[in-house]
PDB file of C-alpha atoms in Angstrom:
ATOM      1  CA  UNK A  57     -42.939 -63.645  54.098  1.00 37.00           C
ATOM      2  CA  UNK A  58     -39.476 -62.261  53.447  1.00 41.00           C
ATOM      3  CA  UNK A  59     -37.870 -59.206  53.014  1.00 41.00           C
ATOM      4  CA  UNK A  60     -34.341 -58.756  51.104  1.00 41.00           C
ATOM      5  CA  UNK A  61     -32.046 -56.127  50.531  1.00 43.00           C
ATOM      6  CA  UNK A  62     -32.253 -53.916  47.432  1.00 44.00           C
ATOM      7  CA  UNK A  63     -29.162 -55.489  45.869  1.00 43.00           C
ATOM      8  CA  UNK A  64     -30.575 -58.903  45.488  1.00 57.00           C
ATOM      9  CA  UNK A  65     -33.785 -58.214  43.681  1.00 83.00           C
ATOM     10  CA  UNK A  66     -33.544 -58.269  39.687  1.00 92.00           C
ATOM     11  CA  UNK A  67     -34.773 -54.950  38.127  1.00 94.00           C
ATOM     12  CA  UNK A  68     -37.627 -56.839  36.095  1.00 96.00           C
ATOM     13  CA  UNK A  69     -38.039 -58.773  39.647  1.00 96.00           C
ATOM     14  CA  UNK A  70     -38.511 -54.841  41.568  1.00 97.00           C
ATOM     15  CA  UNK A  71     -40.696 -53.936  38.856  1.00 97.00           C
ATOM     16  CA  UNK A  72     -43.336 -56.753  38.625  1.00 97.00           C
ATOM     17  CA  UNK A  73     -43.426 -56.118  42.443  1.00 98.00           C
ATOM     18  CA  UNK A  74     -44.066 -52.589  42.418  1.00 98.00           C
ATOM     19  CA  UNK A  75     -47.067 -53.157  39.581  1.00 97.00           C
ATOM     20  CA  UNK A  76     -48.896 -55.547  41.328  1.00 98.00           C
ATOM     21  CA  UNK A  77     -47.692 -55.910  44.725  1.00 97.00           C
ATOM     22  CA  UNK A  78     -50.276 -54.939  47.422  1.00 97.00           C
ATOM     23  CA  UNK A  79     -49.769 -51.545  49.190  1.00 96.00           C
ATOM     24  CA  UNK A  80     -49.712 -50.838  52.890  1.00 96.00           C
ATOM     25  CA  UNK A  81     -48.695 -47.437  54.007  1.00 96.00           C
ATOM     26  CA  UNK A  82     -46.512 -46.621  56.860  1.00 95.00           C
ATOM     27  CA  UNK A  83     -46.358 -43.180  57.159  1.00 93.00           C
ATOM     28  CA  UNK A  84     -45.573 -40.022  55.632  1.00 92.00           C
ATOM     29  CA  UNK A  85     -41.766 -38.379  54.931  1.00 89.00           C
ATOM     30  CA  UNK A  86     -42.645 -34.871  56.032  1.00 82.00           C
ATOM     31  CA  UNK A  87     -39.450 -33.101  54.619  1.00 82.00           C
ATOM     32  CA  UNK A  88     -41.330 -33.676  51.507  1.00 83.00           C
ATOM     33  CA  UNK A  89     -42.861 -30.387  50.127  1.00 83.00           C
ATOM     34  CA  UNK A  90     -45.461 -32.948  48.139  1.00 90.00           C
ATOM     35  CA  UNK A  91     -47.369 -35.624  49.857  1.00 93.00           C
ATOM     36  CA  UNK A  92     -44.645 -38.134  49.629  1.00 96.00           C
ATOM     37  CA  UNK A  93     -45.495 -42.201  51.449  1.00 97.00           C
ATOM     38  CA  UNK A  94     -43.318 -44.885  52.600  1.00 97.00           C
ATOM     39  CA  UNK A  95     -45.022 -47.861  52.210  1.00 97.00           C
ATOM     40  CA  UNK A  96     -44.793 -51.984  52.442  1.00 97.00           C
ATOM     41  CA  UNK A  97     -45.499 -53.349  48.713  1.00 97.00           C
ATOM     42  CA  UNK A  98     -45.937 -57.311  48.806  1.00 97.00           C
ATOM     43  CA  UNK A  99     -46.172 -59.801  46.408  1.00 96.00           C
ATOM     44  CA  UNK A 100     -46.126 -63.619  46.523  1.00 94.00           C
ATOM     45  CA  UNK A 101     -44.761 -63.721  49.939  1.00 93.00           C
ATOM     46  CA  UNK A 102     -41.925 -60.723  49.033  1.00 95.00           C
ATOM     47  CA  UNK A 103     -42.044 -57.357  51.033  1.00 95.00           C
ATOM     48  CA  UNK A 104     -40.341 -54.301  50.162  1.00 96.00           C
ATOM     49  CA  UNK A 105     -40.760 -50.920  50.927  1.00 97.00           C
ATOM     50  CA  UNK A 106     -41.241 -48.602  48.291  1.00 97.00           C
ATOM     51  CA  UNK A 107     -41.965 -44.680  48.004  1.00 97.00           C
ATOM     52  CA  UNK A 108     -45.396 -43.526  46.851  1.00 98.00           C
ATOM     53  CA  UNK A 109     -46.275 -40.115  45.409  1.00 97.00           C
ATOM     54  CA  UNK A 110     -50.357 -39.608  45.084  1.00 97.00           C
ATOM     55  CA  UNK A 111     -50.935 -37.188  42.221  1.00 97.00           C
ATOM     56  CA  UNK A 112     -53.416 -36.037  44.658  1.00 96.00           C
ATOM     57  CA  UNK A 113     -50.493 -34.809  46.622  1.00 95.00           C
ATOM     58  CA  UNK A 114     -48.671 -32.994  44.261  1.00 95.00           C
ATOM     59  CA  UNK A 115     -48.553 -29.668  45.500  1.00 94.00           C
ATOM     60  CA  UNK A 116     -49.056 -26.573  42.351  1.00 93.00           C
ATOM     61  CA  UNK A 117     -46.492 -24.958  40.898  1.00 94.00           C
ATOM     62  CA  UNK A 118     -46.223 -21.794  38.934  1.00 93.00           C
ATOM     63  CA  UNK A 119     -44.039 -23.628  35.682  1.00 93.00           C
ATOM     64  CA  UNK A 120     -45.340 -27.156  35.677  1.00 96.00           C
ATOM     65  CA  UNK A 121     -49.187 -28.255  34.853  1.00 95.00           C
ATOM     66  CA  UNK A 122     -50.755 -30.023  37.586  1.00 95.00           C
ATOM     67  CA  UNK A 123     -51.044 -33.082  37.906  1.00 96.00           C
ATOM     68  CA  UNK A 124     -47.602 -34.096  35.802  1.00 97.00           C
ATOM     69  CA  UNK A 125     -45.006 -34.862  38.425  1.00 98.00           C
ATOM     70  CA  UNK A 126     -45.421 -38.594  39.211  1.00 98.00           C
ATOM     71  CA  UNK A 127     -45.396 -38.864  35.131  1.00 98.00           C
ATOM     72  CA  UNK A 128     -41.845 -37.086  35.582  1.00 98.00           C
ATOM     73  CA  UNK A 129     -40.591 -39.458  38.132  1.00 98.00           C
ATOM     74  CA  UNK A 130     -41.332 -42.157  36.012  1.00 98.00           C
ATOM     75  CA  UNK A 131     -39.794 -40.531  33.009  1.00 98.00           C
ATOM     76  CA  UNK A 132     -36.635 -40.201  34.647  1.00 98.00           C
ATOM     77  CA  UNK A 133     -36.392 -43.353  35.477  1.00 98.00           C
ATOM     78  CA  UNK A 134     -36.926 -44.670  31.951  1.00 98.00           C
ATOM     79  CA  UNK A 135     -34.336 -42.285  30.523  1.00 98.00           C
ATOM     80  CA  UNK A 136     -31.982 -43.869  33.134  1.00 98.00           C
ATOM     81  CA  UNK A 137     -32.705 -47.061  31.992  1.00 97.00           C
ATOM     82  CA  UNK A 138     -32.056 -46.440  28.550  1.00 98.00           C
ATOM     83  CA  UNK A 139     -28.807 -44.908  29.821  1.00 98.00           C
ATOM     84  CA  UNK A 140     -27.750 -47.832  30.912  1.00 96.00           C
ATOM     85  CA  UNK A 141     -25.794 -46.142  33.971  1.00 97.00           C
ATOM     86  CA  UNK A 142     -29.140 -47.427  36.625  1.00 95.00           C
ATOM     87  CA  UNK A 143     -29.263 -44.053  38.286  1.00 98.00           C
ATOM     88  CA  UNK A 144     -33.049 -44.189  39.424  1.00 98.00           C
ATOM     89  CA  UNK A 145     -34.258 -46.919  41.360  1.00 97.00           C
ATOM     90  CA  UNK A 146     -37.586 -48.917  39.026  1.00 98.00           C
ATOM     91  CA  UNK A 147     -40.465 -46.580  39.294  1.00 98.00           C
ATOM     92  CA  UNK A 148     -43.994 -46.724  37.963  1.00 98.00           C
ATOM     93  CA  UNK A 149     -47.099 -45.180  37.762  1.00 98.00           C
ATOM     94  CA  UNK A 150     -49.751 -47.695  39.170  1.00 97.00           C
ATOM     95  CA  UNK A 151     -53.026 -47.295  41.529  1.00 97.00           C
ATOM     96  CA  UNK A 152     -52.857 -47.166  45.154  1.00 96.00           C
ATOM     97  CA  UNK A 153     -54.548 -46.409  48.022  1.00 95.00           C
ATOM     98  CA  UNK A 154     -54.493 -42.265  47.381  1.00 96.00           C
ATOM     99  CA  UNK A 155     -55.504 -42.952  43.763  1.00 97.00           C
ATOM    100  CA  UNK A 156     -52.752 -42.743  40.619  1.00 98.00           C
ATOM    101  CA  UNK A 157     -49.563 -42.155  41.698  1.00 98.00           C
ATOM    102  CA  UNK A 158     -45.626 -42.543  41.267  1.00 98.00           C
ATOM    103  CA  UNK A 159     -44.161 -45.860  43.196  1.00 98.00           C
ATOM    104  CA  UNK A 160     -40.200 -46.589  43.405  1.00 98.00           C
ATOM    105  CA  UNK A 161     -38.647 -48.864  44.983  1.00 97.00           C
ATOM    106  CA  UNK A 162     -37.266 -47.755  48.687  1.00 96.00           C
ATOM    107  CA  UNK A 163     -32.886 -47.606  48.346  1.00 94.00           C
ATOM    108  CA  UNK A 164     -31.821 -48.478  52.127  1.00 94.00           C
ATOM    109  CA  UNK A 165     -28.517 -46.810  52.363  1.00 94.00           C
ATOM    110  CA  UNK A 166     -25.756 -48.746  55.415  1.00 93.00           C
ATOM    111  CA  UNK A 167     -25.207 -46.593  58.585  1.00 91.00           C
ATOM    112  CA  UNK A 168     -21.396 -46.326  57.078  1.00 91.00           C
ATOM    113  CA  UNK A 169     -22.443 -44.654  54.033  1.00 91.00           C
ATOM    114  CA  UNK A 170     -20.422 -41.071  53.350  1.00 92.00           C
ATOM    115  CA  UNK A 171     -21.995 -38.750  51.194  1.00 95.00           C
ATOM    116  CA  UNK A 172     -19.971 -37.299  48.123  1.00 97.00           C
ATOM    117  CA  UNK A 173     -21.453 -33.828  48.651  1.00 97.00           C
ATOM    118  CA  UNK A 174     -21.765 -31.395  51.188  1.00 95.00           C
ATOM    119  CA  UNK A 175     -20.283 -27.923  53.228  1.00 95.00           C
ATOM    120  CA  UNK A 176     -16.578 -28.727  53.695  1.00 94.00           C
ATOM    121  CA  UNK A 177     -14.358 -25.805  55.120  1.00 93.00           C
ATOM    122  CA  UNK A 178     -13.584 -23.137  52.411  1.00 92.00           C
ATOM    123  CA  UNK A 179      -9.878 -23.473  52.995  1.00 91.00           C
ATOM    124  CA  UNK A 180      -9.809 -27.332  53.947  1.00 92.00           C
ATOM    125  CA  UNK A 181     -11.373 -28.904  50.784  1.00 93.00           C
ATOM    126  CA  UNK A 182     -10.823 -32.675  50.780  1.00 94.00           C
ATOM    127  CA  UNK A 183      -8.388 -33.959  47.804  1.00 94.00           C
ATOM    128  CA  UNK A 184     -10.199 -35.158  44.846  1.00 95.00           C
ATOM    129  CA  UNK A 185     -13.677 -33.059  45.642  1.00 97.00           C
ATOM    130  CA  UNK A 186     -14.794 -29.939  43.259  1.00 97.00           C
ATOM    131  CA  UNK A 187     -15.790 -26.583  45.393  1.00 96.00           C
ATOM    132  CA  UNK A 188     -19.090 -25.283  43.680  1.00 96.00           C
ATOM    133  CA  UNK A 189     -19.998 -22.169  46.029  1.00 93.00           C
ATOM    134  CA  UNK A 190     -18.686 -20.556  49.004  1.00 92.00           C
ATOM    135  CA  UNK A 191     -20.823 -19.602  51.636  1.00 88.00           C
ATOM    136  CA  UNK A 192     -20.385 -18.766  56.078  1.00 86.00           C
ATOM    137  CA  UNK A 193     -22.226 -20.274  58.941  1.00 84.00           C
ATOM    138  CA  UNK A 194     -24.165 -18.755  61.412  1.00 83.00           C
ATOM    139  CA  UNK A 195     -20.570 -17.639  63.420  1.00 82.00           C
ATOM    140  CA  UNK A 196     -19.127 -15.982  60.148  1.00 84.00           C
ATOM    141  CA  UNK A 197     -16.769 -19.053  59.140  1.00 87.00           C
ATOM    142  CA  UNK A 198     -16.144 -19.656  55.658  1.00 93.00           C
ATOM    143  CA  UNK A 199     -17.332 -22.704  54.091  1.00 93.00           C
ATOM    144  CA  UNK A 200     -17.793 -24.285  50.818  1.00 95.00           C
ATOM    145  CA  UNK A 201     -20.344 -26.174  48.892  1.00 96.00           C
ATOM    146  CA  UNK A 202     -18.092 -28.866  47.100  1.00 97.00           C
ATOM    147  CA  UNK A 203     -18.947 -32.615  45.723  1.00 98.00           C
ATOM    148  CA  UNK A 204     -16.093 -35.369  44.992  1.00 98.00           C
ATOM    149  CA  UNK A 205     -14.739 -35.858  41.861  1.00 98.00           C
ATOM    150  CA  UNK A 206     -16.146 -39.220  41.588  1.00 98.00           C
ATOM    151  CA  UNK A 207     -17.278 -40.723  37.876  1.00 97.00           C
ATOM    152  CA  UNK A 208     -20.637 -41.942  39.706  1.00 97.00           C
ATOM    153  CA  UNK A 209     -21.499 -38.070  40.504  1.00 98.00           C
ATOM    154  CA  UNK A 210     -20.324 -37.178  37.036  1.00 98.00           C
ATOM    155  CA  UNK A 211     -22.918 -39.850  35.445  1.00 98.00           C
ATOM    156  CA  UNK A 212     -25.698 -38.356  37.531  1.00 98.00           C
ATOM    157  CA  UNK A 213     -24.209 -34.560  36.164  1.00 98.00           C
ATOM    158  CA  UNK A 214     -24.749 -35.761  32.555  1.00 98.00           C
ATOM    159  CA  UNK A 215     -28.341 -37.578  32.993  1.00 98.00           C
ATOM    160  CA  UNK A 216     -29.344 -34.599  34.688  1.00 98.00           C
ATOM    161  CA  UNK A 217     -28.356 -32.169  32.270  1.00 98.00           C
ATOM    162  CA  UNK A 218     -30.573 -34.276  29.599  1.00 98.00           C
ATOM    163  CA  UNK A 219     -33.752 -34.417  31.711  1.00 98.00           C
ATOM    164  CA  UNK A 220     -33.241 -30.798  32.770  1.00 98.00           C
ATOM    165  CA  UNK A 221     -33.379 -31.565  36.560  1.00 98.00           C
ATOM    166  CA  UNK A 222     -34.535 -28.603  38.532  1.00 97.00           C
ATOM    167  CA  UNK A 223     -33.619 -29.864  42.077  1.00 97.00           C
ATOM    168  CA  UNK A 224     -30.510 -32.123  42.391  1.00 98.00           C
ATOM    169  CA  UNK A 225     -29.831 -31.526  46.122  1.00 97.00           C
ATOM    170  CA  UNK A 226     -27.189 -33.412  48.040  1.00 97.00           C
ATOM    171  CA  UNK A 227     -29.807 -35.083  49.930  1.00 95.00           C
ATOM    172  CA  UNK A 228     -31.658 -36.389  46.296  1.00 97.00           C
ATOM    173  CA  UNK A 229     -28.382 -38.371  46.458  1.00 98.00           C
ATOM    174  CA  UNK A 230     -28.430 -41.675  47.819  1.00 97.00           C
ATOM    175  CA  UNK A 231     -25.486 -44.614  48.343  1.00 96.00           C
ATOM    176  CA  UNK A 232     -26.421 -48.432  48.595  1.00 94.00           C
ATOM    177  CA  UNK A 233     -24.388 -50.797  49.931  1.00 91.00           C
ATOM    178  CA  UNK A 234     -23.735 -52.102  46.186  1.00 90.00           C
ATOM    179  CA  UNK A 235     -21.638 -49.114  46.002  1.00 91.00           C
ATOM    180  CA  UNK A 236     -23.968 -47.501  43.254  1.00 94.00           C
ATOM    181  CA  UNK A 237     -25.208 -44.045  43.740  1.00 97.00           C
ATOM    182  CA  UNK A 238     -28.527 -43.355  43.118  1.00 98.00           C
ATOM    183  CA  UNK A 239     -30.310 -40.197  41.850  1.00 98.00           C
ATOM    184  CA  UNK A 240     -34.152 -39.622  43.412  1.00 97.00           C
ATOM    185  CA  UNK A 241     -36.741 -36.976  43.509  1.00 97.00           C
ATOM    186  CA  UNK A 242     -37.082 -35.862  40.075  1.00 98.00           C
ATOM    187  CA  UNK A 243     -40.538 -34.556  39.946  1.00 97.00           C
ATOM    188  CA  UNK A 244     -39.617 -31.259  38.683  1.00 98.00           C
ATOM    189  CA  UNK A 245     -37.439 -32.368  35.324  1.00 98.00           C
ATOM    190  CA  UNK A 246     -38.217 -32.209  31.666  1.00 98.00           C
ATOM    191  CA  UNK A 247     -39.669 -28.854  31.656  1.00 97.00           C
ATOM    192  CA  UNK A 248     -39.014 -27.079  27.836  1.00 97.00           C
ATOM    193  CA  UNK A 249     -36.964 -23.945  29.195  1.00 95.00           C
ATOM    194  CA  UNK A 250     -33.491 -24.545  30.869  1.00 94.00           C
ATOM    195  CA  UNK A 251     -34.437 -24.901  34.463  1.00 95.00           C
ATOM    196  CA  UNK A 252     -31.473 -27.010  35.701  1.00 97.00           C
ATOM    197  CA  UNK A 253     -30.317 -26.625  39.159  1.00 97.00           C
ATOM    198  CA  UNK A 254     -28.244 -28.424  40.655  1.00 98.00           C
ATOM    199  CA  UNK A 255     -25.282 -29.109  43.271  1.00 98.00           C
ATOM    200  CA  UNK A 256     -23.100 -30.667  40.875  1.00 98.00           C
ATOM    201  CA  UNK A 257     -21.572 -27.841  38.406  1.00 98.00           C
ATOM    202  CA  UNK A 258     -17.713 -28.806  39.799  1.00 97.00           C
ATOM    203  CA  UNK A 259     -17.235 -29.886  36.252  1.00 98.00           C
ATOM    204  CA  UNK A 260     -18.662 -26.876  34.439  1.00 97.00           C
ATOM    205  CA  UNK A 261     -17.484 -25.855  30.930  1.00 95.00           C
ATOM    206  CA  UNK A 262     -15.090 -29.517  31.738  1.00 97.00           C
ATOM    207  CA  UNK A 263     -14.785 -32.241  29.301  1.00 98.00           C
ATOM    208  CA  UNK A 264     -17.520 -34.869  29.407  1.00 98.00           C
ATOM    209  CA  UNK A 265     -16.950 -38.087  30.524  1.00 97.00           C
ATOM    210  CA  UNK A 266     -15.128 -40.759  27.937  1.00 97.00           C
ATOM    211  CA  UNK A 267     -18.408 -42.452  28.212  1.00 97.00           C
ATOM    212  CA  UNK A 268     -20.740 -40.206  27.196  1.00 97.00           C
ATOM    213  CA  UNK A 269     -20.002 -40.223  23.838  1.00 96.00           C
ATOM    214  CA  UNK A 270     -21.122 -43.713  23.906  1.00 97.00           C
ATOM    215  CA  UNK A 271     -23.834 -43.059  26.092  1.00 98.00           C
ATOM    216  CA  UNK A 272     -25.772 -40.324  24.386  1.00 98.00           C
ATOM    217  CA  UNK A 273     -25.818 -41.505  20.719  1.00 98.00           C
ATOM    218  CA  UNK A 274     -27.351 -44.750  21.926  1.00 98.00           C
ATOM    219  CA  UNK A 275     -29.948 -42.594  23.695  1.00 98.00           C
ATOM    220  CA  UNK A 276     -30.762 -40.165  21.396  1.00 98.00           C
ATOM    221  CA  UNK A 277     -31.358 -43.269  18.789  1.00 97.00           C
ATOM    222  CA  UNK A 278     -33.695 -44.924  21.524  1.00 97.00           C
ATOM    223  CA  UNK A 279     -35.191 -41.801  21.763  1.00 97.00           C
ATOM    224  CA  UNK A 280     -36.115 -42.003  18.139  1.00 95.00           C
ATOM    225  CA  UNK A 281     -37.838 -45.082  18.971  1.00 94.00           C
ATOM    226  CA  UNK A 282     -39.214 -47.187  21.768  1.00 96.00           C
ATOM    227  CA  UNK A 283     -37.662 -44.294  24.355  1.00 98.00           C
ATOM    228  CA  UNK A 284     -39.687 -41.740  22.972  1.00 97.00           C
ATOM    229  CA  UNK A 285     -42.673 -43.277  22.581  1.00 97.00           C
ATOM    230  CA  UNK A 286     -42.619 -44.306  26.338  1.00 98.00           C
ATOM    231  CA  UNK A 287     -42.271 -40.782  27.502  1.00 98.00           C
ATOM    232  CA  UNK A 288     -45.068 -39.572  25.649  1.00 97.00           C
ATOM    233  CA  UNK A 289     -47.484 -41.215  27.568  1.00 97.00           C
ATOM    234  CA  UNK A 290     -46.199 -38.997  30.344  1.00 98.00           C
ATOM    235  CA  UNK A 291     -44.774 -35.400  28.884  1.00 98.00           C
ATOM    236  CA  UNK A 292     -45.721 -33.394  26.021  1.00 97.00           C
ATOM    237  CA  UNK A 293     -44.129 -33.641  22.679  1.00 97.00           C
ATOM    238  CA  UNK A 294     -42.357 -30.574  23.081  1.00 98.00           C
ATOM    239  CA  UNK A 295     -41.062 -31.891  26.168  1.00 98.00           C
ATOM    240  CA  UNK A 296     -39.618 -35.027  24.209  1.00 98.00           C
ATOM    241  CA  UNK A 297     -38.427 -33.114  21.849  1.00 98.00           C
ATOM    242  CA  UNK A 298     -36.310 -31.132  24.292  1.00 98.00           C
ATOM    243  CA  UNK A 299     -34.579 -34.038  25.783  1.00 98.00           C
ATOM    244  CA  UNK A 300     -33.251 -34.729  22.135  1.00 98.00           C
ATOM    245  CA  UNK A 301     -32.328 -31.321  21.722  1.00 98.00           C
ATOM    246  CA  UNK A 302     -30.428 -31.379  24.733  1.00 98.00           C
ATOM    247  CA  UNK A 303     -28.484 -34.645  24.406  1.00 98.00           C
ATOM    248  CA  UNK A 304     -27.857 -33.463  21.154  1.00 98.00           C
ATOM    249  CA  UNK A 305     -26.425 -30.155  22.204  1.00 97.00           C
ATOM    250  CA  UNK A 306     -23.924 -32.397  25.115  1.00 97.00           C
ATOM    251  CA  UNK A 307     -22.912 -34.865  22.654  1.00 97.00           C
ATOM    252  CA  UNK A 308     -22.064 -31.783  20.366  1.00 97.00           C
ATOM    253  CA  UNK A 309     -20.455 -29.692  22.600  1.00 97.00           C
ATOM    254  CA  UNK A 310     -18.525 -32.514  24.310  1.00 97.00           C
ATOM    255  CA  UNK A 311     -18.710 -30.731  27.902  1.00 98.00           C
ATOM    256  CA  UNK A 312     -20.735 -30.157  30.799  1.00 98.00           C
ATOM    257  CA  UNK A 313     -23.128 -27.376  31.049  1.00 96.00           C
ATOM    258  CA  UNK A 314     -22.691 -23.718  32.212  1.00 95.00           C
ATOM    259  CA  UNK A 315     -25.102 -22.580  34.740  1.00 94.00           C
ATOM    260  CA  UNK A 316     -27.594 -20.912  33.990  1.00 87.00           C
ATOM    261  CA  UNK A 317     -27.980 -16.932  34.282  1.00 85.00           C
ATOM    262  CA  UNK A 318     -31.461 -16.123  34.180  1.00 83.00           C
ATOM    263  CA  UNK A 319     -32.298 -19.067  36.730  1.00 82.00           C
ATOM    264  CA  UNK A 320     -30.988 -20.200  40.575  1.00 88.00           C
ATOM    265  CA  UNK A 321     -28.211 -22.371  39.831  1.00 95.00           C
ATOM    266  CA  UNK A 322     -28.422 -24.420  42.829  1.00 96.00           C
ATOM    267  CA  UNK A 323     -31.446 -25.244  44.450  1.00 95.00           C
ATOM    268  CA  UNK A 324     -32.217 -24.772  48.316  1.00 91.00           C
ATOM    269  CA  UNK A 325     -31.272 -25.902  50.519  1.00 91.00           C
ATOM    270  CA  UNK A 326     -28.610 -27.351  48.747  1.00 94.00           C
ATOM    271  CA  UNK A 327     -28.205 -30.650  50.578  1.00 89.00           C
TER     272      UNK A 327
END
């Protein structure tokens, strides 16, 4: 038996492993606010760990029907896929040992890894990072929310405004060694009314990045086909219909999103 880093497994590799390794939980994450499982995943003498989301365990919520948010982890990750930009680690929705769930594949990050967003002092803002919100600490000093100005963060910006994310916190944020940034904890996307919230509005009302305009035609035309099929099995046809409305309405507009008025912009806590 062997275990490898995340880097060295092929993405068709991570998901065969994922739908028919065999599961053994270790425990629970208990920051989680649904029941949320680290867990061993094992196939042909390959271990990973992987995350594991019982629908089970989903707790209610007032704007999404139960029982949906596994479905919308794996829908984010195919809309990253079809992106191109591989912003969700390979998830799935398999069987395990809670019943039905969402599995993806655990992202280790190195003990050297910085993250791109977070409180910075108000008037000490690093060069190159965005300031979003201000806000004081417990002793009255001034601080603010900020992210870097980094095109990895602005990829995640974009994908996010398409599926409508409703939680990117800092800590939904995660850095590999490969140097990639990764985008997790999407449970709450896709919904039909503009819910996004989000740490990353340092580009608001900002051109979109150069590669976008690639980006989103070839998405919206997958979405026409094999893309939109997929995410059927797992959201409503309205819902489908809104992520084409809303990569339609980027690719149109050509810049990032306001934040919304009638809705939290950023979600708490923020990181």
């Amino acid at each position: 038996m062997t275990t490898e880093p995340a880097a060295a497994l092929a993405e068709a590799d991570a998901l065969d492993l994922l739908s028919r390794g065999r599961l053994e939980i270790e425990g629970r994450l208990v920051d989680a606010s649904n029941t949320t499982l680290r867990a061993e995943i094992t196939l042909d003498g390959l271990t990973r760990r992987c995350v594991y989301k019982p629908v089970q365990g989903e707790r209610p919520l007032w704007d999404f029907p139960d029982g949906t948010l596994a479905g919308r982890e794996v829908s984010a990750y195919l809309v990253s896929q079809a992106t191109g930009w591989d912003l969700v680690p390979p998830t799935i929705l398999r069987d395990g040992p809670l019943g039905s769930g969402a599995l993806q594949l655990w992202i280790d990050e190195p003990a050297t890894a910085e993250s791109l967003i977070g409180f910075v002092p108000a008037y000490d803002v690093p060069e190159g990072w965005l300031a979003v919100a201000n806000a004081r600490d417990e002793d009255g000093d001034a601080y603010a929310l900020a992210h870097a100005d980094d095109q990895r963060l602005a990829r995640l910006a974009v994908f996010d405004a398409v599926i409508n994310n409703a939680d990117r916190k800092g800590g939904h944020v995660l850095y590999p060694a490969t140097g990639s940034v990764h985008g997790v904890d999407h449970g709450v996307s896709f919904h039909v009314e503009n819910k996004l919230r989000t740490v990353l509005w340092g580009w608001t009302g900002k051109p979109l990045i150069p590669e976008a305009a690639e980006v989103l035609p070839a998405l919206l035309a997958r979405l026409d086909a094999d893309l939109g099929a997929a995410l059927e099995d797992h959201l409503t046809i309205s819902e489908v219909q809104q992520v084409r409305l809303r990569a339609r309405r980027l690719l149109r507009r050509g810049r990032f999103p306001d934040p919304p008025q009638d809705w939290p912009a950023i979600p708490w806590p923020p990181v």
